mmCIF file of C-alpha atoms and ligand atoms in Angstrom:
data_model
loop_
_atom_site.group_PDB
_atom_site.id
_atom_site.type_symbol
_atom_site.label_atom_id
_atom_site.label_comp_id
_atom_site.label_asym_id
_atom_site.label_seq_id
_atom_site.Cartn_x
_atom_site.Cartn_y
_atom_site.Cartn_z
ATOM 1 C CA MET A 1 101.008 103.270 120.779
ATOM 2 C CA ARG A 2 103.158 100.197 120.480
ATOM 3 C CA ILE A 3 102.014 96.722 119.533
ATOM 4 C CA THR A 4 102.695 94.305 122.320
ATOM 5 C CA GLU A 5 101.220 91.100 120.970
ATOM 6 C CA ALA A 6 99.707 89.453 117.931
ATOM 7 C CA ARG A 7 97.898 86.151 118.014
ATOM 8 C CA VAL A 8 96.828 83.879 115.166
ATOM 9 C CA VAL A 9 93.504 82.001 115.916
ATOM 10 C CA VAL A 10 92.524 79.015 113.717
ATOM 11 C CA THR A 11 88.847 77.880 114.384
ATOM 12 C CA CYS A 12 86.280 75.739 112.619
ATOM 13 C CA PRO A 13 82.726 76.634 113.694
ATOM 14 C CA GLY A 14 81.239 74.780 110.774
ATOM 15 C CA ARG A 15 84.127 75.864 108.442
ATOM 16 C CA ASN A 16 87.663 76.979 108.848
ATOM 17 C CA PHE A 17 88.593 80.570 109.616
ATOM 18 C CA VAL A 18 92.062 82.154 110.452
ATOM 19 C CA THR A 19 91.971 85.424 112.416
ATOM 20 C CA LEU A 20 94.736 87.705 113.540
ATOM 21 C CA LYS A 21 94.315 89.579 116.856
ATOM 22 C CA ILE A 22 96.657 92.518 117.533
ATOM 23 C CA VAL A 23 97.083 93.954 120.994
ATOM 24 C CA THR A 24 98.602 97.337 121.871
ATOM 25 C CA GLU A 25 100.375 98.494 125.015
ATOM 26 C CA ASP A 26 97.172 100.308 126.072
ATOM 27 C CA GLY A 27 95.215 97.131 125.776
ATOM 28 C CA VAL A 28 93.322 98.104 122.542
ATOM 29 C CA THR A 29 92.774 95.190 120.296
ATOM 30 C CA GLY A 30 92.145 94.892 116.610
ATOM 31 C CA VAL A 31 91.060 91.934 114.413
ATOM 32 C CA GLY A 32 91.834 90.881 110.813
ATOM 33 C CA ASP A 33 90.527 88.036 108.686
ATOM 34 C CA ALA A 34 93.285 85.828 107.389
ATOM 35 C CA THR A 35 91.196 83.013 105.831
ATOM 36 C CA LEU A 36 92.284 81.497 102.496
ATOM 37 C CA ASN A 37 89.796 78.691 101.683
ATOM 38 C CA GLY A 38 91.483 75.312 101.580
ATOM 39 C CA ARG A 39 94.918 76.838 102.239
ATOM 40 C CA GLU A 40 94.182 78.165 105.769
ATOM 41 C CA LEU A 41 97.333 76.834 107.513
ATOM 42 C CA ALA A 42 99.691 78.257 104.961
ATOM 43 C CA VAL A 43 98.571 81.794 105.917
ATOM 44 C CA ALA A 44 98.529 80.912 109.634
ATOM 45 C CA ALA A 45 102.211 79.739 109.270
ATOM 46 C CA TYR A 46 103.172 82.808 107.122
ATOM 47 C CA LEU A 47 101.811 85.022 109.941
ATOM 48 C CA ASP A 48 103.216 83.077 112.829
ATOM 49 C CA ASP A 49 106.667 82.465 111.338
ATOM 50 C CA HIS A 50 107.328 85.612 109.361
ATOM 51 C CA VAL A 51 104.977 88.419 110.340
ATOM 52 C CA VAL A 52 104.038 88.196 113.995
ATOM 53 C CA PRO A 53 107.712 88.374 115.084
ATOM 54 C CA LEU A 54 108.039 91.760 113.279
ATOM 55 C CA LEU A 55 104.947 93.297 114.920
ATOM 56 C CA ALA A 56 105.929 93.575 118.560
ATOM 57 C CA GLY A 57 107.134 97.077 119.289
ATOM 58 C CA ARG A 58 105.860 98.640 116.062
ATOM 59 C CA ASP A 59 103.726 101.735 116.234
ATOM 60 C CA ALA A 60 100.141 100.582 115.728
ATOM 61 C CA SER A 61 99.100 103.909 114.232
ATOM 62 C CA ARG A 62 101.399 103.553 111.204
ATOM 63 C CA ILE A 63 99.102 101.599 108.964
ATOM 64 C CA GLU A 64 100.492 102.642 105.547
ATOM 65 C CA ASP A 65 104.158 102.243 106.771
ATOM 66 C CA THR A 66 103.382 98.818 108.031
ATOM 67 C CA TRP A 67 101.718 97.784 104.767
ATOM 68 C CA GLN A 68 104.719 98.930 102.782
ATOM 69 C CA TYR A 69 107.071 97.335 105.181
ATOM 70 C CA LEU A 70 105.434 93.858 104.847
ATOM 71 C CA TYR A 71 104.876 94.197 101.086
ATOM 72 C CA ARG A 72 108.107 95.768 99.833
ATOM 73 C CA GLY A 73 110.150 94.515 102.712
ATOM 74 C CA ALA A 74 109.522 90.790 102.122
ATOM 75 C CA TYR A 75 110.946 91.154 98.566
ATOM 76 C CA TRP A 76 108.518 88.398 97.360
ATOM 77 C CA ARG A 77 105.444 90.319 96.413
ATOM 78 C CA ARG A 78 101.754 89.596 95.834
ATOM 79 C CA GLY A 79 100.150 86.074 95.755
ATOM 80 C CA PRO A 80 97.167 84.905 97.785
ATOM 81 C CA VAL A 81 99.099 83.732 100.902
ATOM 82 C CA THR A 82 101.229 86.898 101.294
ATOM 83 C CA MET A 83 98.462 89.303 100.504
ATOM 84 C CA THR A 84 96.011 87.539 102.891
ATOM 85 C CA ALA A 85 98.559 87.788 105.618
ATOM 86 C CA ILE A 86 99.155 91.431 104.983
ATOM 87 C CA ALA A 87 95.405 92.089 104.817
ATOM 88 C CA ALA A 88 95.034 90.534 108.333
ATOM 89 C CA VAL A 89 97.548 92.946 109.739
ATOM 90 C CA ASP A 90 96.142 95.970 107.898
ATOM 91 C CA THR A 91 92.546 95.159 108.778
ATOM 92 C CA ALA A 92 93.478 94.851 112.530
ATOM 93 C CA LEU A 93 95.372 98.111 112.481
ATOM 94 C CA TRP A 94 92.383 99.963 110.978
ATOM 95 C CA ASP A 95 90.210 98.372 113.728
ATOM 96 C CA ILE A 96 92.609 99.744 116.382
ATOM 97 C CA LYS A 97 92.722 103.165 114.723
ATOM 98 C CA GLY A 98 88.964 103.454 114.779
ATOM 99 C CA LYS A 99 88.718 102.410 118.400
ATOM 100 C CA VAL A 100 91.479 104.894 119.401
ATOM 101 C CA ALA A 101 89.694 107.676 117.467
ATOM 102 C CA GLY A 102 86.302 106.655 118.819
ATOM 103 C CA LEU A 103 84.907 106.358 115.287
ATOM 104 C CA PRO A 104 83.765 103.610 112.967
ATOM 105 C CA VAL A 105 86.371 103.098 110.319
ATOM 106 C CA TYR A 106 84.165 104.424 107.489
ATOM 107 C CA GLN A 107 84.439 107.798 109.229
ATOM 108 C CA LEU A 108 88.158 107.689 108.829
ATOM 109 C CA LEU A 109 87.729 106.847 105.141
ATOM 110 C CA GLY A 110 85.676 109.884 104.433
ATOM 111 C CA GLY A 111 82.312 109.101 105.895
ATOM 112 C CA ARG A 112 79.071 107.722 104.282
ATOM 113 C CA SER A 113 78.474 107.968 100.626
ATOM 114 C CA ARG A 114 75.081 106.077 100.821
ATOM 115 C CA GLU A 115 72.494 104.993 103.348
ATOM 116 C CA GLY A 116 73.098 101.305 103.102
ATOM 117 C CA VAL A 117 75.037 98.645 101.331
ATOM 118 C CA THR A 118 72.923 96.770 98.694
ATOM 119 C CA VAL A 119 73.607 93.049 98.955
ATOM 120 C CA TYR A 120 72.903 90.064 96.724
ATOM 121 C CA GLY A 121 72.095 86.572 98.034
ATOM 122 C CA HIS A 122 72.561 83.176 96.517
ATOM 123 C CA ALA A 123 69.629 81.261 94.982
ATOM 124 C CA ASN A 124 70.681 77.773 94.050
ATOM 125 C CA ALA A 125 68.974 74.490 93.329
ATOM 126 C CA GLU A 126 69.223 71.443 91.279
ATOM 127 C CA ASP A 127 66.558 72.465 88.770
ATOM 128 C CA VAL A 128 64.650 75.511 87.611
ATOM 129 C CA ASP A 129 61.534 74.883 89.706
ATOM 130 C CA GLY A 130 63.751 74.580 92.880
ATOM 131 C CA VAL A 131 65.675 77.742 92.051
ATOM 132 C CA LEU A 132 62.433 79.722 91.593
ATOM 133 C CA ASP A 133 61.520 78.835 95.101
ATOM 134 C CA GLU A 134 64.961 79.991 96.285
ATOM 135 C CA VAL A 135 64.630 83.343 94.444
ATOM 136 C CA ALA A 136 61.271 83.784 95.968
ATOM 137 C CA HIS A 137 62.692 83.130 99.340
ATOM 138 C CA TYR A 138 65.402 85.808 98.952
ATOM 139 C CA SER A 139 62.909 88.214 97.432
ATOM 140 C CA GLY A 140 60.732 87.607 100.541
ATOM 141 C CA LEU A 141 63.653 88.541 102.786
ATOM 142 C CA GLY A 142 63.853 91.831 101.005
ATOM 143 C CA TYR A 143 66.867 91.155 98.773
ATOM 144 C CA ARG A 144 66.997 93.419 95.695
ATOM 145 C CA ALA A 145 69.636 91.247 93.967
ATOM 146 C CA VAL A 146 69.991 87.545 93.621
ATOM 147 C CA ARG A 147 72.704 85.321 92.108
ATOM 148 C CA VAL A 148 71.041 82.368 90.369
ATOM 149 C CA GLN A 149 72.769 78.956 89.872
ATOM 150 C CA THR A 150 71.246 75.616 88.977
ATOM 151 C CA GLY A 151 72.422 72.091 88.139
ATOM 152 C CA VAL A 152 72.978 71.413 84.521
ATOM 153 C CA PRO A 153 70.889 68.480 83.019
ATOM 154 C CA GLY A 154 73.163 65.522 82.283
ATOM 155 C CA LEU A 155 75.842 66.540 84.888
ATOM 156 C CA ALA A 156 75.756 64.807 88.291
ATOM 157 C CA SER A 157 76.843 67.859 90.298
ATOM 158 C CA THR A 158 77.722 71.494 89.572
ATOM 159 C CA TYR A 159 79.413 74.284 91.431
ATOM 160 C CA GLY A 160 77.247 76.509 93.330
ATOM 161 C CA VAL A 161 74.523 74.021 93.926
ATOM 162 C CA GLY A 162 73.806 71.561 96.785
ATOM 163 C CA GLY A 163 74.453 71.278 100.448
ATOM 164 C CA ASP A 164 72.540 73.635 102.810
ATOM 165 C CA ARG A 165 70.705 76.268 100.758
ATOM 166 C CA MET A 166 71.249 79.197 103.136
ATOM 167 C CA PHE A 167 74.798 78.348 104.108
ATOM 168 C CA TYR A 168 76.275 76.929 100.940
ATOM 169 C CA GLU A 169 79.802 75.647 101.522
ATOM 170 C CA PRO A 170 81.972 74.488 98.613
ATOM 171 C CA ALA A 171 85.028 73.218 100.703
ATOM 172 C CA ASP A 172 83.457 70.002 101.723
ATOM 173 C CA ALA A 173 86.118 67.301 101.944
ATOM 174 C CA ALA A 174 89.752 66.800 103.175
ATOM 175 C CA VAL A 175 90.488 65.294 99.667
ATOM 176 C CA PRO A 176 88.719 67.358 96.998
ATOM 177 C CA THR A 177 85.413 66.021 95.798
ATOM 178 C CA GLU A 178 85.216 65.949 91.938
ATOM 179 C CA ASN A 179 82.632 67.450 89.693
ATOM 180 C CA VAL A 180 82.055 66.781 85.992
ATOM 181 C CA TRP A 181 81.692 69.730 83.556
ATOM 182 C CA SER A 182 80.335 70.161 79.999
ATOM 183 C CA THR A 183 80.436 73.663 78.589
ATOM 184 C CA SER A 184 77.964 72.820 75.731
ATOM 185 C CA ARG A 185 75.363 71.443 78.172
ATOM 186 C CA TYR A 186 75.809 74.508 80.333
ATOM 187 C CA LEU A 187 75.550 77.029 77.585
ATOM 188 C CA GLN A 188 72.371 75.374 76.325
ATOM 189 C CA HIS A 189 70.769 75.325 79.815
ATOM 190 C CA VAL A 190 71.527 78.683 81.485
ATOM 191 C CA PRO A 191 69.309 80.939 79.195
ATOM 192 C CA THR A 192 66.398 78.641 79.909
ATOM 193 C CA VAL A 193 66.823 79.300 83.609
ATOM 194 C CA PHE A 194 66.923 82.998 83.340
ATOM 195 C CA ARG A 195 63.920 83.134 81.048
ATOM 196 C CA ARG A 196 61.831 81.342 83.730
ATOM 197 C CA VAL A 197 63.170 83.613 86.539
ATOM 198 C CA ARG A 198 62.390 86.876 84.606
ATOM 199 C CA GLU A 199 58.900 85.492 83.569
ATOM 200 C CA GLU A 200 58.215 84.771 87.343
ATOM 201 C CA PHE A 201 59.774 87.795 88.933
ATOM 202 C CA GLY A 202 59.415 90.578 86.407
ATOM 203 C CA PRO A 203 62.013 93.162 85.349
ATOM 204 C CA ARG A 204 62.932 94.819 88.720
ATOM 205 C CA LEU A 205 64.698 92.130 90.634
ATOM 206 C CA ARG A 206 68.537 92.310 89.825
ATOM 207 C CA LEU A 207 69.806 88.877 88.657
ATOM 208 C CA LEU A 208 73.421 87.717 88.628
ATOM 209 C CA HIS A 209 75.206 84.548 87.553
ATOM 210 C CA ASP A 210 78.598 83.137 88.298
ATOM 211 C CA ALA A 211 80.409 81.151 85.478
ATOM 212 C CA HIS A 212 83.287 80.399 87.823
ATOM 213 C CA HIS A 213 86.140 80.817 85.270
ATOM 214 C CA ARG A 214 84.927 77.849 83.223
ATOM 215 C CA LEU A 215 84.542 79.364 79.763
ATOM 216 C CA THR A 216 86.848 80.478 76.982
ATOM 217 C CA PRO A 217 86.435 84.087 75.741
ATOM 218 C CA ILE A 218 84.164 83.201 72.742
ATOM 219 C CA GLU A 219 82.064 80.893 74.909
ATOM 220 C CA ALA A 220 81.660 83.673 77.471
ATOM 221 C CA ALA A 221 80.732 86.049 74.691
ATOM 222 C CA ARG A 222 77.992 83.602 73.547
ATOM 223 C CA LEU A 223 76.676 83.209 77.135
ATOM 224 C CA GLY A 224 76.564 86.997 77.511
ATOM 225 C CA SER A 225 74.744 87.563 74.304
ATOM 226 C CA SER A 226 72.250 84.614 75.039
ATOM 227 C CA LEU A 227 71.410 86.295 78.388
ATOM 228 C CA GLU A 228 70.917 89.755 77.077
ATOM 229 C CA PRO A 229 67.097 89.502 76.955
ATOM 230 C CA TYR A 230 67.085 88.760 80.767
ATOM 231 C CA ASP A 231 68.952 91.890 81.708
ATOM 232 C CA LEU A 232 71.624 90.487 84.109
ATOM 233 C CA THR A 233 73.428 92.828 86.436
ATOM 234 C CA TRP A 234 76.457 90.741 85.754
ATOM 235 C CA ILE A 235 78.129 87.553 84.706
ATOM 236 C CA GLU A 236 80.828 86.758 87.189
ATOM 237 C CA ASP A 237 84.162 85.325 86.306
ATOM 238 C CA PRO A 238 83.334 84.228 82.754
ATOM 239 C CA VAL A 239 87.002 83.172 81.938
ATOM 240 C CA PRO A 240 90.038 82.470 84.022
ATOM 241 C CA ALA A 241 91.228 85.655 85.714
ATOM 242 C CA GLU A 242 94.763 85.426 84.450
ATOM 243 C CA LEU A 243 93.499 85.789 80.861
ATOM 244 C CA GLN A 244 93.075 89.622 80.918
ATOM 245 C CA SER A 245 93.097 90.200 77.259
ATOM 246 C CA GLY A 246 90.337 87.521 76.877
ATOM 247 C CA TYR A 247 87.939 90.148 78.241
ATOM 248 C CA ARG A 248 88.406 92.265 75.148
ATOM 249 C CA LEU A 249 86.793 89.599 73.033
ATOM 250 C CA ILE A 250 83.869 89.284 75.417
ATOM 251 C CA ARG A 251 83.339 92.985 75.255
ATOM 252 C CA GLN A 252 83.197 93.045 71.458
ATOM 253 C CA HIS A 253 80.266 90.575 71.509
ATOM 254 C CA THR A 254 77.925 91.353 74.420
ATOM 255 C CA THR A 255 76.486 94.184 76.505
ATOM 256 C CA THR A 256 75.875 91.875 79.446
ATOM 257 C CA PRO A 257 78.018 93.440 82.243
ATOM 258 C CA VAL A 258 81.010 91.485 83.532
ATOM 259 C CA ALA A 259 82.334 91.131 87.119
ATOM 260 C CA VAL A 260 85.649 89.665 88.058
ATOM 261 C CA GLY A 261 88.145 89.642 90.879
ATOM 262 C CA GLU A 262 87.350 87.209 93.777
ATOM 263 C CA VAL A 263 90.756 85.561 93.298
ATOM 264 C CA PHE A 264 92.652 88.813 92.720
ATOM 265 C CA ASN A 265 95.250 89.893 95.280
ATOM 266 C CA SER A 266 96.445 93.218 94.054
ATOM 267 C CA VAL A 267 95.767 96.172 91.841
ATOM 268 C CA TRP A 268 98.294 94.649 89.321
ATOM 269 C CA ASP A 269 95.798 91.702 88.748
ATOM 270 C CA CYS A 270 93.187 94.109 87.503
ATOM 271 C CA LYS A 271 95.003 97.136 86.201
ATOM 272 C CA GLN A 272 94.454 96.313 82.567
ATOM 273 C CA LEU A 273 90.916 95.268 82.979
ATOM 274 C CA ILE A 274 90.106 98.534 84.729
ATOM 275 C CA GLU A 275 92.054 100.853 82.403
ATOM 276 C CA GLU A 276 90.557 99.434 79.313
ATOM 277 C CA GLN A 277 87.129 99.283 80.793
ATOM 278 C CA LEU A 278 86.939 95.596 80.079
ATOM 279 C CA VAL A 279 84.840 94.809 83.219
ATOM 280 C CA ASP A 280 82.102 96.629 85.027
ATOM 281 C CA TYR A 281 82.567 95.433 88.552
ATOM 282 C CA ILE A 282 85.722 94.607 90.490
ATOM 283 C CA ARG A 283 85.064 91.799 93.070
ATOM 284 C CA ALA A 284 88.308 91.816 95.097
ATOM 285 C CA THR A 285 87.915 91.646 98.835
ATOM 286 C CA VAL A 286 89.499 92.985 101.910
ATOM 287 C CA VAL A 287 90.929 89.629 103.054
ATOM 288 C CA HIS A 288 92.523 88.503 99.825
ATOM 289 C CA ALA A 289 93.576 91.807 98.426
ATOM 290 C CA GLY A 290 95.833 93.378 100.976
ATOM 291 C CA GLY A 291 93.342 94.683 103.376
ATOM 292 C CA ILE A 292 91.462 98.046 103.605
ATOM 293 C CA THR A 293 94.533 99.984 102.552
ATOM 294 C CA HIS A 294 95.089 98.144 99.315
ATOM 295 C CA LEU A 295 91.451 97.423 98.374
ATOM 296 C CA ARG A 296 90.699 101.128 98.642
ATOM 297 C CA ARG A 297 93.611 101.770 96.246
ATOM 298 C CA ILE A 298 92.017 99.266 93.827
ATOM 299 C CA PHE A 299 88.558 100.883 94.125
ATOM 300 C CA ASP A 300 90.007 104.362 93.686
ATOM 301 C CA HIS A 301 91.741 103.238 90.520
ATOM 302 C CA ALA A 302 88.532 101.690 89.297
ATOM 303 C CA ALA A 303 86.534 104.792 90.056
ATOM 304 C CA LEU A 304 88.641 106.765 87.596
ATOM 305 C CA HIS A 305 87.395 104.404 84.861
ATOM 306 C CA ASP A 306 83.780 103.974 85.795
ATOM 307 C CA VAL A 307 84.262 100.548 87.202
ATOM 308 C CA ARG A 308 82.322 99.815 90.270
ATOM 309 C CA SER A 309 83.015 97.509 93.352
ATOM 310 C CA GLY A 310 81.113 94.177 93.746
ATOM 311 C CA SER A 311 83.056 92.605 96.567
ATOM 312 C CA HIS A 312 83.214 88.847 97.179
ATOM 313 C CA GLY A 313 81.311 87.958 100.364
ATOM 314 C CA ALA A 314 81.107 84.147 100.407
ATOM 315 C CA THR A 315 80.868 82.193 103.645
ATOM 316 C CA ASP A 316 84.606 81.481 103.623
ATOM 317 C CA LEU A 317 85.237 85.184 104.263
ATOM 318 C CA SER A 318 84.714 85.642 107.943
ATOM 319 C CA PRO A 319 82.468 88.157 109.654
ATOM 320 C CA VAL A 320 85.649 90.115 110.360
ATOM 321 C CA CYS A 321 86.137 90.468 106.529
ATOM 322 C CA MET A 322 82.457 91.410 106.143
ATOM 323 C CA ALA A 323 82.664 94.053 108.883
ATOM 324 C CA ALA A 324 85.663 95.607 107.149
ATOM 325 C CA ALA A 325 84.195 95.328 103.694
ATOM 326 C CA LEU A 326 81.045 97.200 104.777
ATOM 327 C CA GLN A 327 83.222 100.077 106.021
ATOM 328 C CA LEU A 328 84.610 100.517 102.561
ATOM 329 C CA ASP A 329 81.283 99.799 100.787
ATOM 330 C CA ILE A 330 79.551 102.591 102.615
ATOM 331 C CA SER A 331 82.279 105.083 102.016
ATOM 332 C CA ILE A 332 83.624 104.718 98.477
ATOM 333 C CA PRO A 333 82.058 106.731 95.626
ATOM 334 C CA ASN A 334 81.931 103.808 93.192
ATOM 335 C CA PHE A 335 80.197 101.091 95.202
ATOM 336 C CA GLY A 336 78.259 98.556 93.167
ATOM 337 C CA LEU A 337 77.113 95.564 95.065
ATOM 338 C CA GLN A 338 78.185 93.438 97.990
ATOM 339 C CA GLU A 339 77.847 89.689 98.025
ATOM 340 C CA TYR A 340 76.248 88.454 101.263
ATOM 341 C CA MET A 341 75.783 84.721 101.829
ATOM 342 C CA ARG A 342 75.098 84.802 105.576
ATOM 343 C CA HIS A 343 77.184 82.889 108.143
ATOM 344 C CA THR A 344 75.872 79.999 110.286
ATOM 345 C CA PRO A 345 74.762 80.731 113.865
ATOM 346 C CA GLU A 346 77.872 78.902 115.147
ATOM 347 C CA THR A 347 80.146 81.298 113.083
ATOM 348 C CA ASP A 348 78.226 84.335 114.201
ATOM 349 C CA ALA A 349 78.607 83.277 117.819
ATOM 350 C CA VAL A 350 82.465 82.961 117.410
ATOM 351 C CA PHE A 351 82.622 86.373 115.684
ATOM 352 C CA PRO A 352 80.203 88.688 117.504
ATOM 353 C CA HIS A 353 79.459 91.658 115.310
ATOM 354 C CA THR A 354 77.138 94.665 115.089
ATOM 355 C CA TYR A 355 76.689 95.073 111.335
ATOM 356 C CA ARG A 356 73.064 94.199 110.463
ATOM 357 C CA TYR A 357 70.879 93.236 107.446
ATOM 358 C CA GLU A 358 67.617 95.059 106.847
ATOM 359 C CA GLY A 359 65.471 95.071 103.760
ATOM 360 C CA GLY A 360 68.076 94.287 101.154
ATOM 361 C CA TYR A 361 70.793 96.297 102.691
ATOM 362 C CA LEU A 362 73.621 95.651 105.186
ATOM 363 C CA HIS A 363 74.538 98.462 107.507
ATOM 364 C CA PRO A 364 78.038 98.710 108.869
ATOM 365 C CA SER A 365 78.602 98.788 112.611
ATOM 366 C CA GLN A 366 78.369 102.245 114.263
ATOM 367 C CA GLU A 367 80.816 101.257 116.936
ATOM 368 C CA PRO A 368 84.377 102.588 116.998
ATOM 369 C CA GLY A 369 86.682 100.435 114.840
ATOM 370 C CA LEU A 370 85.146 97.641 112.715
ATOM 371 C CA GLY A 371 82.443 96.535 115.222
ATOM 372 C CA VAL A 372 83.557 92.837 115.179
ATOM 373 C CA ASP A 373 85.554 90.635 117.499
ATOM 374 C CA ILE A 374 86.496 86.958 117.887
ATOM 375 C CA ASP A 375 85.440 85.121 120.996
ATOM 376 C CA GLU A 376 88.647 83.204 121.597
ATOM 377 C CA GLU A 377 87.134 80.860 124.110
ATOM 378 C CA ARG A 378 84.305 79.767 121.795
ATOM 379 C CA ALA A 379 86.822 79.569 118.981
ATOM 380 C CA ALA A 380 88.913 77.136 120.919
ATOM 381 C CA ALA A 381 85.951 74.732 121.083
ATOM 382 C CA PHE A 382 86.126 74.310 117.302
ATOM 383 C CA PRO A 383 89.430 72.827 116.233
ATOM 384 C CA TYR A 384 90.631 72.976 112.606
ATOM 385 C CA ARG A 385 89.277 70.387 110.198
ATOM 386 C CA PRO A 386 91.053 69.886 106.781
ATOM 387 C CA ALA A 387 88.667 70.826 103.943
ATOM 388 C CA GLN A 388 89.422 71.687 100.421
ATOM 389 C CA LEU A 389 87.547 73.062 97.395
ATOM 390 C CA PRO A 390 86.433 70.645 94.744
ATOM 391 C CA VAL A 391 88.192 69.825 91.551
ATOM 392 C CA ASN A 392 86.414 69.914 88.217
ATOM 393 C CA ARG A 393 86.799 67.573 85.284
ATOM 394 C CA LEU A 394 85.496 67.532 81.698
ATOM 395 C CA GLU A 395 83.455 64.435 80.672
ATOM 396 C CA ASP A 396 86.638 62.764 79.336
ATOM 397 C CA GLY A 397 88.501 63.280 82.637
ATOM 398 C CA THR A 398 90.522 66.333 81.801
ATOM 399 C CA VAL A 399 91.000 68.648 84.799
ATOM 400 C CA HIS A 400 89.177 71.843 84.114
ATOM 401 C CA HIS A 401 88.928 75.253 85.850
ATOM 402 C CA TRP A 402 87.010 75.468 89.050
HETATM 403 O O1 LIG B 501 83.950 79.859 95.065
HETATM 404 O O2 LIG B 501 84.282 81.564 98.040
HETATM 405 O O3 LIG B 501 81.135 84.137 94.232
HETATM 406 N N1 LIG B 501 81.449 83.330 95.041
HETATM 407 C C1 LIG B 501 82.107 82.284 94.825
HETATM 408 C C2 LIG B 501 82.492 81.433 96.014
HETATM 409 C C3 LIG B 501 83.872 80.928 95.860
HETATM 410 C C4 LIG B 501 84.430 80.592 97.195
HETATM 411 C C5 LIG B 501 85.883 80.222 97.096
HETATM 412 O O4 LIG B 501 86.429 79.990 98.332
HETATM 413 O O5 LIG B 501 82.464 81.959 93.650
HETATM 414 O O6 LIG B 501 81.611 80.365 96.252
HETATM 415 CO CO1 LIG B 502 82.302 83.642 92.369
#
């Protein structure tokens, strides 16, 4: 079954998405997410200029071989642009394989390991009272796990807060907006937030927090130990991801679990973290970590070391990525949690899908393949709009991690 065509579709139904659609000689189509937030056109060009010309005539059934061909064959390995482009091809080929087999992709991955995929939502607000309302909102929707972020007193704006509550979107301007950051204000404030949330919601609701790479290892260790009384499921991205040995220091000081990986592209980014059991959850995703083929390799490696999955699922990962992530989530033995931020109605209309949310769980599509598509006519009505992620500065103006 030969590939006859591959198309790259860039669309902006509220935010930018890049999607690859592969068509076979039998007219079977497959889709793959290729969205890299703030750098969308780099992946679109990588695909259009360097990958699409290699796809026509290839056997669509050879997923592994195509992955190796694009990864090893390019000589230049890894990196977010390359791995996102490879992911798009890989995801689309799994979609095609499922459709040809007449099975949802999770059946090809070994079948169900659980009844549903536990998800967490985002409760965010300027202050503690506001965030308590948001947590109540998610709890009312049946969520069993909620990520909690608030503004920090004395700082004008903070990552994870602001904009539309249900559809939070950080890439908000063509030239990045700038936030101001103070680690000491932050470290003093966060425990007071979680004390209030636990008081209000009791011990059962799972609580998470994202530090967004902003701390040094010893600062992260202090945050983890100050949050121990509130029994968090995880602190996310406590220190910059490239500082792998920094996680050793965090581990020596706190039993608060740690999750990392939304900016990881390959197993090589997390090998040490997994093998030394320095983290509890790996948050790599289908779209940024080489597709279903490579992400499954990462999760299998993690399973050997009692590390669970906790995949990134923010709004900049399209419904195509979510549909694919759910196929993995339901099948792997070491699933942990899936982030779920909900897309806007405009995005959902451009990407019709049959995965569904119910009572704290997402359920993958039962249709052959991934159970998601792109409506190219609708997509064409939403042209690309430049939008970048914000930049973060310390109070003295120094550029800091975002
Ligand atoms: O900053 O998806 O856990 N989720 C996050 C997200 C990321 C964005 C980056 O594009 O940290 O909000
Ligand atoms: Co994050």
